[in-house]
JSON list of C-alpha atoms in Angstrom, two decimals:
[
{"chain": "A", "resi": 885, "resn": "GLY", "atom": "CA", "xyz": [-16.10, -12.49, -9.54]},
{"chain": "A", "resi": 886, "resn": "ALA", "atom": "CA", "xyz": [-15.90, -9.53, -7.23]},
{"chain": "A", "resi": 887, "resn": "VAL", "atom": "CA", "xyz": [-15.20, -6.15, -8.81]},
{"chain": "A", "resi": 888, "resn": "VAL", "atom": "CA", "xyz": [-12.92, -3.56, -7.32]},
{"chain": "A", "resi": 889, "resn": "SER", "atom": "CA", "xyz": [-12.63, -0.26, -9.15]},
{"chain": "A", "resi": 890, "resn": "GLN", "atom": "CA", "xyz": [-9.56, 1.93, -8.77]},
{"chain": "A", "resi": 891, "resn": "HIS", "atom": "CA", "xyz": [-9.27, 5.46, -10.11]},
{"chain": "A", "resi": 892, "resn": "PRO", "atom": "CA", "xyz": [-7.37, 7.07, -11.67]},
{"chain": "A", "resi": 893, "resn": "SER", "atom": "CA", "xyz": [-5.48, 4.40, -13.56]},
{"chain": "A", "resi": 894, "resn": "TRP", "atom": "CA", "xyz": [-2.67, 6.81, -14.49]},
{"chain": "A", "resi": 895, "resn": "VAL", "atom": "CA", "xyz": [-1.38, 10.07, -13.06]},
{"chain": "A", "resi": 896, "resn": "ILE", "atom": "CA", "xyz": [1.46, 12.28, -14.10]},
{"chain": "A", "resi": 897, "resn": "CYS", "atom": "CA", "xyz": [2.08, 15.33, -11.98]},
{"chain": "A", "resi": 898, "resn": "LYS", "atom": "CA", "xyz": [4.69, 17.77, -10.81]},
{"chain": "A", "resi": 899, "resn": "SER", "atom": "CA", "xyz": [6.80, 17.28, -7.71]},
{"chain": "A", "resi": 900, "resn": "GLY", "atom": "CA", "xyz": [5.08, 18.67, -4.62]},
{"chain": "A", "resi": 901, "resn": "THR", "atom": "CA", "xyz": [1.61, 17.86, -5.76]},
{"chain": "A", "resi": 902, "resn": "SER", "atom": "CA", "xyz": [-0.73, 15.73, -3.62]},
{"chain": "A", "resi": 903, "resn": "VAL", "atom": "CA", "xyz": [-2.48, 12.89, -5.41]},
{"chain": "A", "resi": 904, "resn": "LYS", "atom": "CA", "xyz": [-5.60, 11.10, -4.29]},
{"chain": "A", "resi": 905, "resn": "ILE", "atom": "CA", "xyz": [-6.37, 7.52, -5.41]},
{"chain": "A", "resi": 906, "resn": "GLU", "atom": "CA", "xyz": [-9.81, 6.00, -4.92]},
{"chain": "A", "resi": 907, "resn": "CYS", "atom": "CA", "xyz": [-10.62, 2.32, -4.41]},
{"chain": "A", "resi": 908, "resn": "ARG", "atom": "CA", "xyz": [-14.20, 1.17, -4.58]},
{"chain": "A", "resi": 909, "resn": "SER", "atom": "CA", "xyz": [-15.71, -2.20, -3.91]},
{"chain": "A", "resi": 910, "resn": "LEU", "atom": "CA", "xyz": [-18.56, -2.35, -6.39]},
{"chain": "A", "resi": 911, "resn": "ASP", "atom": "CA", "xyz": [-20.46, -5.53, -5.51]},
{"chain": "A", "resi": 912, "resn": "PHE", "atom": "CA", "xyz": [-19.70, -6.29, -1.89]},
{"chain": "A", "resi": 913, "resn": "GLN", "atom": "CA", "xyz": [-19.08, -4.52, 1.36]},
{"chain": "A", "resi": 914, "resn": "ALA", "atom": "CA", "xyz": [-15.36, -4.52, 2.09]},
{"chain": "A", "resi": 915, "resn": "THR", "atom": "CA", "xyz": [-14.67, -4.51, 5.79]},
{"chain": "A", "resi": 916, "resn": "THR", "atom": "CA", "xyz": [-10.98, -4.26, 5.02]},
{"chain": "A", "resi": 917, "resn": "MET", "atom": "CA", "xyz": [-9.03, -2.73, 2.13]},
{"chain": "A", "resi": 918, "resn": "PHE", "atom": "CA", "xyz": [-5.30, -2.98, 1.59]},
{"chain": "A", "resi": 919, "resn": "TRP", "atom": "CA", "xyz": [-2.94, -0.68, -0.21]},
{"chain": "A", "resi": 920, "resn": "TYR", "atom": "CA", "xyz": [0.11, -1.99, -1.99]},
{"chain": "A", "resi": 921, "resn": "ARG", "atom": "CA", "xyz": [2.97, -0.49, -3.92]},
{"chain": "A", "resi": 922, "resn": "GLN", "atom": "CA", "xyz": [4.95, -2.27, -6.59]},
{"chain": "A", "resi": 923, "resn": "PHE", "atom": "CA", "xyz": [8.16, -1.12, -8.23]},
{"chain": "A", "resi": 924, "resn": "PRO", "atom": "CA", "xyz": [9.18, -2.54, -11.63]},
{"chain": "A", "resi": 925, "resn": "LYS", "atom": "CA", "xyz": [10.17, -6.21, -11.53]},
{"chain": "A", "resi": 926, "resn": "GLN", "atom": "CA", "xyz": [9.64, -6.33, -7.79]},
{"chain": "A", "resi": 927, "resn": "SER", "atom": "CA", "xyz": [7.07, -8.02, -5.56]},
{"chain": "A", "resi": 928, "resn": "LEU", "atom": "CA", "xyz": [3.95, -6.38, -4.17]},
{"chain": "A", "resi": 929, "resn": "MET", "atom": "CA", "xyz": [4.71, -4.48, -0.99]},
{"chain": "A", "resi": 930, "resn": "LEU", "atom": "CA", "xyz": [1.96, -4.03, 1.50]},
{"chain": "A", "resi": 931, "resn": "MET", "atom": "CA", "xyz": [1.76, -0.39, 2.66]},
{"chain": "A", "resi": 932, "resn": "ALA", "atom": "CA", "xyz": [-1.23, -0.34, 4.95]},
{"chain": "A", "resi": 933, "resn": "THR", "atom": "CA", "xyz": [-4.43, -2.01, 6.05]},
{"chain": "A", "resi": 934, "resn": "SER", "atom": "CA", "xyz": [-7.55, 0.06, 6.08]},
{"chain": "A", "resi": 935, "resn": "ASN", "atom": "CA", "xyz": [-10.63, -0.80, 8.12]},
{"chain": "A", "resi": 936, "resn": "GLU", "atom": "CA", "xyz": [-13.92, 1.06, 7.73]},
{"chain": "A", "resi": 937, "resn": "GLY", "atom": "CA", "xyz": [-14.41, 3.66, 10.38]},
{"chain": "A", "resi": 938, "resn": "SER", "atom": "CA", "xyz": [-11.01, 3.32, 12.00]},
{"chain": "A", "resi": 939, "resn": "LYS", "atom": "CA", "xyz": [-7.45, 4.51, 11.51]},
{"chain": "A", "resi": 940, "resn": "ALA", "atom": "CA", "xyz": [-5.34, 2.62, 8.99]},
{"chain": "A", "resi": 941, "resn": "THR", "atom": "CA", "xyz": [-2.54, 0.37, 10.16]},
{"chain": "A", "resi": 942, "resn": "TYR", "atom": "CA", "xyz": [0.75, 1.07, 8.37]},
{"chain": "A", "resi": 943, "resn": "GLU", "atom": "CA", "xyz": [3.50, -1.38, 7.68]},
{"chain": "A", "resi": 944, "resn": "GLN", "atom": "CA", "xyz": [6.93, -0.73, 9.15]},
{"chain": "A", "resi": 945, "resn": "GLY", "atom": "CA", "xyz": [8.75, 1.95, 7.17]},
{"chain": "A", "resi": 946, "resn": "VAL", "atom": "CA", "xyz": [5.67, 3.50, 5.59]},
{"chain": "A", "resi": 947, "resn": "GLU", "atom": "CA", "xyz": [5.20, 7.13, 6.55]},
{"chain": "A", "resi": 948, "resn": "LYS", "atom": "CA", "xyz": [1.64, 7.68, 7.69]},
{"chain": "A", "resi": 949, "resn": "ASP", "atom": "CA", "xyz": [1.86, 11.40, 7.20]},
{"chain": "A", "resi": 950, "resn": "LYS", "atom": "CA", "xyz": [3.03, 10.88, 3.65]},
{"chain": "A", "resi": 951, "resn": "PHE", "atom": "CA", "xyz": [0.43, 8.32, 2.66]},
{"chain": "A", "resi": 952, "resn": "LEU", "atom": "CA", "xyz": [-2.93, 9.36, 4.07]},
{"chain": "A", "resi": 953, "resn": "ILE", "atom": "CA", "xyz": [-5.59, 6.64, 4.06]},
{"chain": "A", "resi": 954, "resn": "ASN", "atom": "CA", "xyz": [-9.29, 7.17, 4.60]},
{"chain": "A", "resi": 955, "resn": "HIS", "atom": "CA", "xyz": [-11.86, 4.39, 4.71]},
{"chain": "A", "resi": 956, "resn": "ALA", "atom": "CA", "xyz": [-15.07, 6.30, 5.13]},
{"chain": "A", "resi": 957, "resn": "SER", "atom": "CA", "xyz": [-17.49, 3.57, 4.03]},
{"chain": "A", "resi": 958, "resn": "LEU", "atom": "CA", "xyz": [-17.66, -0.10, 3.42]},
{"chain": "A", "resi": 959, "resn": "THR", "atom": "CA", "xyz": [-17.17, 0.48, -0.31]},
{"chain": "A", "resi": 960, "resn": "LEU", "atom": "CA", "xyz": [-14.64, 3.27, -0.53]},
{"chain": "A", "resi": 961, "resn": "SER", "atom": "CA", "xyz": [-11.05, 3.77, 0.64]},
{"chain": "A", "resi": 962, "resn": "THR", "atom": "CA", "xyz": [-8.76, 6.54, -0.56]},
{"chain": "A", "resi": 963, "resn": "LEU", "atom": "CA", "xyz": [-4.99, 6.89, -0.53]},
{"chain": "A", "resi": 964, "resn": "THR", "atom": "CA", "xyz": [-3.52, 10.39, -0.73]},
{"chain": "A", "resi": 965, "resn": "VAL", "atom": "CA", "xyz": [0.12, 10.73, -1.55]},
{"chain": "A", "resi": 966, "resn": "THR", "atom": "CA", "xyz": [1.01, 14.08, -0.05]},
{"chain": "A", "resi": 967, "resn": "SER", "atom": "CA", "xyz": [3.65, 16.36, -1.48]},
{"chain": "A", "resi": 968, "resn": "ALA", "atom": "CA", "xyz": [4.68, 13.63, -3.92]},
{"chain": "A", "resi": 969, "resn": "HIS", "atom": "CA", "xyz": [8.30, 13.44, -5.11]},
{"chain": "A", "resi": 970, "resn": "PRO", "atom": "CA", "xyz": [9.91, 11.42, -7.94]},
{"chain": "A", "resi": 971, "resn": "GLU", "atom": "CA", "xyz": [10.81, 8.62, -5.57]},
{"chain": "A", "resi": 972, "resn": "ASP", "atom": "CA", "xyz": [7.07, 8.11, -4.92]},
{"chain": "A", "resi": 973, "resn": "SER", "atom": "CA", "xyz": [6.61, 7.15, -8.54]},
{"chain": "A", "resi": 974, "resn": "SER", "atom": "CA", "xyz": [5.33, 3.63, -8.53]},
{"chain": "A", "resi": 975, "resn": "PHE", "atom": "CA", "xyz": [2.37, 1.32, -9.24]},
{"chain": "A", "resi": 976, "resn": "TYR", "atom": "CA", "xyz": [-0.18, 1.62, -6.45]},
{"chain": "A", "resi": 977, "resn": "ILE", "atom": "CA", "xyz": [-2.74, -1.20, -6.07]},
{"chain": "A", "resi": 978, "resn": "CYS", "atom": "CA", "xyz": [-5.65, -1.54, -3.67]},
{"chain": "A", "resi": 979, "resn": "SER", "atom": "CA", "xyz": [-7.47, -4.69, -2.73]},
{"chain": "A", "resi": 980, "resn": "ALA", "atom": "CA", "xyz": [-10.77, -5.29, -0.99]},
{"chain": "A", "resi": 981, "resn": "PHE", "atom": "CA", "xyz": [-11.61, -8.08, 1.43]},
{"chain": "A", "resi": 982, "resn": "ARG", "atom": "CA", "xyz": [-14.90, -9.29, 2.81]},
{"chain": "A", "resi": 983, "resn": "ASP", "atom": "CA", "xyz": [-14.38, -10.49, 6.33]},
{"chain": "A", "resi": 984, "resn": "ARG", "atom": "CA", "xyz": [-15.74, -13.99, 5.99]},
{"chain": "A", "resi": 985, "resn": "VAL", "atom": "CA", "xyz": [-13.89, -17.30, 6.32]},
{"chain": "A", "resi": 986, "resn": "ASN", "atom": "CA", "xyz": [-11.64, -18.19, 3.40]},
{"chain": "A", "resi": 987, "resn": "GLN", "atom": "CA", "xyz": [-12.42, -15.12, 1.38]},
{"chain": "A", "resi": 988, "resn": "PRO", "atom": "CA", "xyz": [-9.67, -13.91, -1.01]},
{"chain": "A", "resi": 989, "resn": "GLN", "atom": "CA", "xyz": [-8.54, -10.35, -1.59]},
{"chain": "A", "resi": 990, "resn": "HIS", "atom": "CA", "xyz": [-9.78, -8.86, -4.85]},
{"chain": "A", "resi": 991, "resn": "PHE", "atom": "CA", "xyz": [-7.50, -6.33, -6.50]},
{"chain": "A", "resi": 992, "resn": "GLY", "atom": "CA", "xyz": [-8.23, -3.10, -8.29]},
{"chain": "A", "resi": 993, "resn": "ASP", "atom": "CA", "xyz": [-6.58, -2.41, -11.63]},
{"chain": "A", "resi": 994, "resn": "GLY", "atom": "CA", "xyz": [-3.89, -0.25, -10.04]},
{"chain": "A", "resi": 995, "resn": "THR", "atom": "CA", "xyz": [-2.74, 3.36, -10.47]},
{"chain": "A", "resi": 996, "resn": "ARG", "atom": "CA", "xyz": [0.46, 4.15, -12.16]},
{"chain": "A", "resi": 997, "resn": "LEU", "atom": "CA", "xyz": [1.87, 7.34, -10.56]},
{"chain": "A", "resi": 998, "resn": "SER", "atom": "CA", "xyz": [4.65, 9.28, -12.21]},
{"chain": "A", "resi": 999, "resn": "ILE", "atom": "CA", "xyz": [6.04, 12.35, -10.44]},
{"chain": "A", "resi": 1000, "resn": "LEU", "atom": "CA", "xyz": [8.15, 14.66, -12.60]},
{"chain": "B", "resi": 343, "resn": "GLN", "atom": "CA", "xyz": [12.75, -20.27, 5.93]},
{"chain": "B", "resi": 344, "resn": "LYS", "atom": "CA", "xyz": [10.50, -17.86, 4.09]},
{"chain": "B", "resi": 345, "resn": "GLU", "atom": "CA", "xyz": [6.80, -18.04, 4.94]},
{"chain": "B", "resi": 346, "resn": "VAL", "atom": "CA", "xyz": [5.78, -18.70, 1.35]},
{"chain": "B", "resi": 347, "resn": "GLU", "atom": "CA", "xyz": [8.30, -19.93, -1.19]},
{"chain": "B", "resi": 348, "resn": "GLN", "atom": "CA", "xyz": [8.06, -20.29, -4.94]},
{"chain": "B", "resi": 349, "resn": "ASN", "atom": "CA", "xyz": [10.63, -20.82, -7.64]},
{"chain": "B", "resi": 350, "resn": "SER", "atom": "CA", "xyz": [11.10, -17.47, -9.31]},
{"chain": "B", "resi": 351, "resn": "GLY", "atom": "CA", "xyz": [11.68, -19.00, -12.70]},
{"chain": "B", "resi": 352, "resn": "PRO", "atom": "CA", "xyz": [11.59, -18.15, -15.44]},
{"chain": "B", "resi": 353, "resn": "LEU", "atom": "CA", "xyz": [9.74, -21.29, -16.35]},
{"chain": "B", "resi": 354, "resn": "SER", "atom": "CA", "xyz": [9.38, -21.95, -20.04]},
{"chain": "B", "resi": 355, "resn": "VAL", "atom": "CA", "xyz": [6.76, -24.41, -21.30]},
{"chain": "B", "resi": 356, "resn": "PRO", "atom": "CA", "xyz": [5.86, -25.24, -24.89]},
{"chain": "B", "resi": 357, "resn": "GLU", "atom": "CA", "xyz": [2.35, -24.32, -26.05]},
{"chain": "B", "resi": 358, "resn": "GLY", "atom": "CA", "xyz": [-0.06, -27.14, -25.42]},
{"chain": "B", "resi": 359, "resn": "ALA", "atom": "CA", "xyz": [1.97, -28.68, -22.62]},
{"chain": "B", "resi": 360, "resn": "ILE", "atom": "CA", "xyz": [1.23, -28.74, -18.91]},
{"chain": "B", "resi": 361, "resn": "ALA", "atom": "CA", "xyz": [2.72, -25.96, -16.80]},
{"chain": "B", "resi": 362, "resn": "SER", "atom": "CA", "xyz": [3.39, -26.93, -13.18]},
{"chain": "B", "resi": 363, "resn": "LEU", "atom": "CA", "xyz": [3.84, -24.23, -10.53]},
{"chain": "B", "resi": 364, "resn": "ASN", "atom": "CA", "xyz": [4.80, -25.04, -7.01]},
{"chain": "B", "resi": 365, "resn": "CYS", "atom": "CA", "xyz": [4.55, -23.31, -3.63]},
{"chain": "B", "resi": 366, "resn": "THR", "atom": "CA", "xyz": [5.49, -24.28, -0.08]},
{"chain": "B", "resi": 367, "resn": "TYR", "atom": "CA", "xyz": [4.39, -22.53, 3.07]},
{"chain": "B", "resi": 368, "resn": "SER", "atom": "CA", "xyz": [5.67, -22.59, 6.64]},
{"chain": "B", "resi": 369, "resn": "ASP", "atom": "CA", "xyz": [2.55, -22.05, 8.83]},
{"chain": "B", "resi": 370, "resn": "ARG", "atom": "CA", "xyz": [0.91, -25.39, 9.49]},
{"chain": "B", "resi": 371, "resn": "GLY", "atom": "CA", "xyz": [-2.20, -23.62, 10.67]},
{"chain": "B", "resi": 372, "resn": "SER", "atom": "CA", "xyz": [-2.90, -22.03, 7.24]},
{"chain": "B", "resi": 373, "resn": "GLN", "atom": "CA", "xyz": [-6.40, -22.87, 6.05]},
{"chain": "B", "resi": 374, "resn": "SER", "atom": "CA", "xyz": [-6.80, -21.15, 2.68]},
{"chain": "B", "resi": 375, "resn": "PHE", "atom": "CA", "xyz": [-4.53, -20.72, -0.30]},
{"chain": "B", "resi": 376, "resn": "PHE", "atom": "CA", "xyz": [-4.80, -18.52, -3.39]},
{"chain": "B", "resi": 377, "resn": "TRP", "atom": "CA", "xyz": [-3.21, -18.33, -6.79]},
{"chain": "B", "resi": 378, "resn": "TYR", "atom": "CA", "xyz": [-3.04, -14.97, -8.53]},
{"chain": "B", "resi": 379, "resn": "ARG", "atom": "CA", "xyz": [-1.92, -14.25, -12.03]},
{"chain": "B", "resi": 380, "resn": "GLN", "atom": "CA", "xyz": [-0.19, -10.96, -12.76]},
{"chain": "B", "resi": 381, "resn": "TYR", "atom": "CA", "xyz": [0.55, -9.80, -16.27]},
{"chain": "B", "resi": 382, "resn": "SER", "atom": "CA", "xyz": [3.34, -7.34, -16.71]},
{"chain": "B", "resi": 383, "resn": "GLY", "atom": "CA", "xyz": [2.20, -3.86, -15.77]},
{"chain": "B", "resi": 384, "resn": "LYS", "atom": "CA", "xyz": [-1.12, -5.08, -14.46]},
{"chain": "B", "resi": 385, "resn": "SER", "atom": "CA", "xyz": [-2.53, -5.82, -11.02]},
{"chain": "B", "resi": 386, "resn": "PRO", "atom": "CA", "xyz": [-2.94, -9.42, -9.70]},
{"chain": "B", "resi": 387, "resn": "GLU", "atom": "CA", "xyz": [-6.03, -11.36, -10.71]},
{"chain": "B", "resi": 388, "resn": "LEU", "atom": "CA", "xyz": [-7.40, -14.23, -8.65]},
{"chain": "B", "resi": 389, "resn": "ILE", "atom": "CA", "xyz": [-7.49, -17.46, -10.60]},
{"chain": "B", "resi": 390, "resn": "MET", "atom": "CA", "xyz": [-7.83, -20.24, -8.02]},
{"chain": "B", "resi": 391, "resn": "SER", "atom": "CA", "xyz": [-8.49, -20.72, -4.34]},
{"chain": "B", "resi": 392, "resn": "ILE", "atom": "CA", "xyz": [-8.21, -23.97, -2.46]},
{"chain": "B", "resi": 393, "resn": "TYR", "atom": "CA", "xyz": [-9.00, -24.90, 1.15]},
{"chain": "B", "resi": 394, "resn": "SER", "atom": "CA", "xyz": [-9.10, -28.70, 1.36]},
{"chain": "B", "resi": 395, "resn": "ASN", "atom": "CA", "xyz": [-6.50, -31.38, 0.71]},
{"chain": "B", "resi": 396, "resn": "GLY", "atom": "CA", "xyz": [-6.65, -32.76, -2.79]},
{"chain": "B", "resi": 397, "resn": "ASP", "atom": "CA", "xyz": [-7.36, -31.34, -6.21]},
{"chain": "B", "resi": 398, "resn": "LYS", "atom": "CA", "xyz": [-9.61, -28.53, -7.34]},
{"chain": "B", "resi": 399, "resn": "GLU", "atom": "CA", "xyz": [-10.25, -28.05, -11.04]},
{"chain": "B", "resi": 400, "resn": "ASP", "atom": "CA", "xyz": [-11.52, -24.99, -12.90]},
{"chain": "B", "resi": 401, "resn": "GLY", "atom": "CA", "xyz": [-11.28, -25.20, -16.64]},
{"chain": "B", "resi": 402, "resn": "ARG", "atom": "CA", "xyz": [-7.67, -25.61, -17.62]},
{"chain": "B", "resi": 403, "resn": "PHE", "atom": "CA", "xyz": [-6.45, -24.88, -14.11]},
{"chain": "B", "resi": 404, "resn": "THR", "atom": "CA", "xyz": [-6.03, -27.42, -11.28]},
{"chain": "B", "resi": 405, "resn": "ALA", "atom": "CA", "xyz": [-4.92, -26.48, -7.82]},
{"chain": "B", "resi": 406, "resn": "GLN", "atom": "CA", "xyz": [-3.48, -29.22, -5.60]},
{"chain": "B", "resi": 407, "resn": "LEU", "atom": "CA", "xyz": [-3.12, -28.95, -1.83]},
{"chain": "B", "resi": 408, "resn": "ASN", "atom": "CA", "xyz": [-1.20, -31.22, 0.56]},
{"chain": "B", "resi": 409, "resn": "LYS", "atom": "CA", "xyz": [-1.37, -29.79, 4.06]},
{"chain": "B", "resi": 410, "resn": "ALA", "atom": "CA", "xyz": [0.78, -32.58, 5.53]},
{"chain": "B", "resi": 411, "resn": "SER", "atom": "CA", "xyz": [3.64, -31.59, 3.17]},
{"chain": "B", "resi": 412, "resn": "GLN", "atom": "CA", "xyz": [2.70, -27.86, 3.33]},
{"chain": "B", "resi": 413, "resn": "TYR", "atom": "CA", "xyz": [2.65, -27.79, -0.42]},
{"chain": "B", "resi": 414, "resn": "VAL", "atom": "CA", "xyz": [0.25, -26.21, -2.91]},
{"chain": "B", "resi": 415, "resn": "SER", "atom": "CA", "xyz": [0.59, -26.33, -6.69]},
{"chain": "B", "resi": 416, "resn": "LEU", "atom": "CA", "xyz": [-1.11, -25.01, -9.78]},
{"chain": "B", "resi": 417, "resn": "LEU", "atom": "CA", "xyz": [-1.32, -26.95, -13.01]},
{"chain": "B", "resi": 418, "resn": "ILE", "atom": "CA", "xyz": [-2.22, -25.30, -16.29]},
{"chain": "B", "resi": 419, "resn": "ARG", "atom": "CA", "xyz": [-3.27, -27.77, -18.98]},
{"chain": "B", "resi": 420, "resn": "ASP", "atom": "CA", "xyz": [-3.04, -27.04, -22.68]},
{"chain": "B", "resi": 421, "resn": "SER", "atom": "CA", "xyz": [-0.87, -24.00, -22.03]},
{"chain": "B", "resi": 422, "resn": "GLN", "atom": "CA", "xyz": [-1.52, -21.01, -24.21]},
{"chain": "B", "resi": 423, "resn": "PRO", "atom": "CA", "xyz": [0.72, -17.99, -24.96]},
{"chain": "B", "resi": 424, "resn": "SER", "atom": "CA", "xyz": [-1.84, -15.85, -23.06]},
{"chain": "B", "resi": 425, "resn": "ASP", "atom": "CA", "xyz": [-0.92, -17.83, -19.90]},
{"chain": "B", "resi": 426, "resn": "SER", "atom": "CA", "xyz": [2.51, -16.16, -19.94]},
{"chain": "B", "resi": 427, "resn": "ALA", "atom": "CA", "xyz": [2.55, -14.12, -16.73]},
{"chain": "B", "resi": 428, "resn": "THR", "atom": "CA", "xyz": [3.85, -14.16, -13.17]},
{"chain": "B", "resi": 429, "resn": "TYR", "atom": "CA", "xyz": [1.90, -16.46, -10.89]},
{"chain": "B", "resi": 430, "resn": "LEU", "atom": "CA", "xyz": [1.71, -15.55, -7.20]},
{"chain": "B", "resi": 431, "resn": "CYS", "atom": "CA", "xyz": [0.99, -17.96, -4.44]},
{"chain": "B", "resi": 432, "resn": "ALA", "atom": "CA", "xyz": [-0.67, -16.24, -1.47]},
{"chain": "B", "resi": 433, "resn": "VAL", "atom": "CA", "xyz": [-1.46, -17.49, 2.03]},
{"chain": "B", "resi": 434, "resn": "PRO", "atom": "CA", "xyz": [-3.36, -15.43, 4.61]},
{"chain": "B", "resi": 435, "resn": "ARG", "atom": "CA", "xyz": [-1.70, -14.66, 7.88]},
{"chain": "B", "resi": 436, "resn": "GLY", "atom": "CA", "xyz": [-3.93, -15.21, 10.86]},
{"chain": "B", "resi": 437, "resn": "ARG", "atom": "CA", "xyz": [-7.62, -14.89, 10.31]},
{"chain": "B", "resi": 438, "resn": "ASN", "atom": "CA", "xyz": [-7.84, -14.10, 6.62]},
{"chain": "B", "resi": 439, "resn": "GLU", "atom": "CA", "xyz": [-6.34, -10.69, 6.79]},
{"chain": "B", "resi": 440, "resn": "LYS", "atom": "CA", "xyz": [-2.97, -9.85, 5.32]},
{"chain": "B", "resi": 441, "resn": "LEU", "atom": "CA", "xyz": [-1.75, -12.07, 2.55]},
{"chain": "B", "resi": 442, "resn": "THR", "atom": "CA", "xyz": [1.81, -13.37, 2.49]},
{"chain": "B", "resi": 443, "resn": "PHE", "atom": "CA", "xyz": [2.86, -13.64, -1.14]},
{"chain": "B", "resi": 444, "resn": "GLY", "atom": "CA", "xyz": [5.54, -15.78, -2.61]},
{"chain": "B", "resi": 445, "resn": "THR", "atom": "CA", "xyz": [7.98, -13.98, -4.87]},
{"chain": "B", "resi": 446, "resn": "GLY", "atom": "CA", "xyz": [6.11, -15.30, -7.87]},
{"chain": "B", "resi": 447, "resn": "THR", "atom": "CA", "xyz": [7.00, -17.64, -10.74]},
{"chain": "B", "resi": 448, "resn": "ARG", "atom": "CA", "xyz": [7.43, -16.10, -14.08]},
{"chain": "B", "resi": 449, "resn": "LEU", "atom": "CA", "xyz": [5.89, -18.40, -16.72]},
{"chain": "B", "resi": 450, "resn": "THR", "atom": "CA", "xyz": [6.55, -18.15, -20.43]},
{"chain": "B", "resi": 451, "resn": "ILE", "atom": "CA", "xyz": [4.58, -20.25, -22.89]},
{"chain": "B", "resi": 452, "resn": "ILE", "atom": "CA", "xyz": [6.58, -20.81, -26.07]},
{"chain": "B", "resi": 453, "resn": "PRO", "atom": "CA", "xyz": [4.53, -20.95, -29.25]}
]
């Protein structure tokens, strides 16, 4: 199956720090990548849709200045959580999608972010 | 009506039995359907996709689709404790972009 690599898998940092998370599609070109957040015992929440070479589309209620997304190539998207605070602590998951009919999203392993 | 509905469970099934997970969707135009498995603390993993009416089998897993009834199910035969997880039904919105997820069914296989 398709492989999506997400790095780092685990981050602990102080409040006010900015954290960058990378999402790489290793064996196919991903025209679209998605970023999700998941709090304990809750459903996945879509944060934004990232298309290569264009600005990300954010879901309602997600601060674009807080969560910076860059999709510089067909295999790499990054999410930067700027000036992170404890309430940003969560499990962040990316997925990659190849824009062909009936293709599924393939998820990375996720990044667990803890802000002290 | 929610776009994608699943029973949240928990669903408990004895080891070796068949686990049956159900999902209904509201958009009659939906063309593809996915089942993801998510272990606690991990990200979702694609286990089955189905596009045509009928059954699709892959090992111990069988997906069933009935577009007339807007119903998709997942059967797990010979259930193992390692099958204990949350199972997410997902349906693309529009042309294969964003996925609408059900709330997930938490499955526990009892040894």
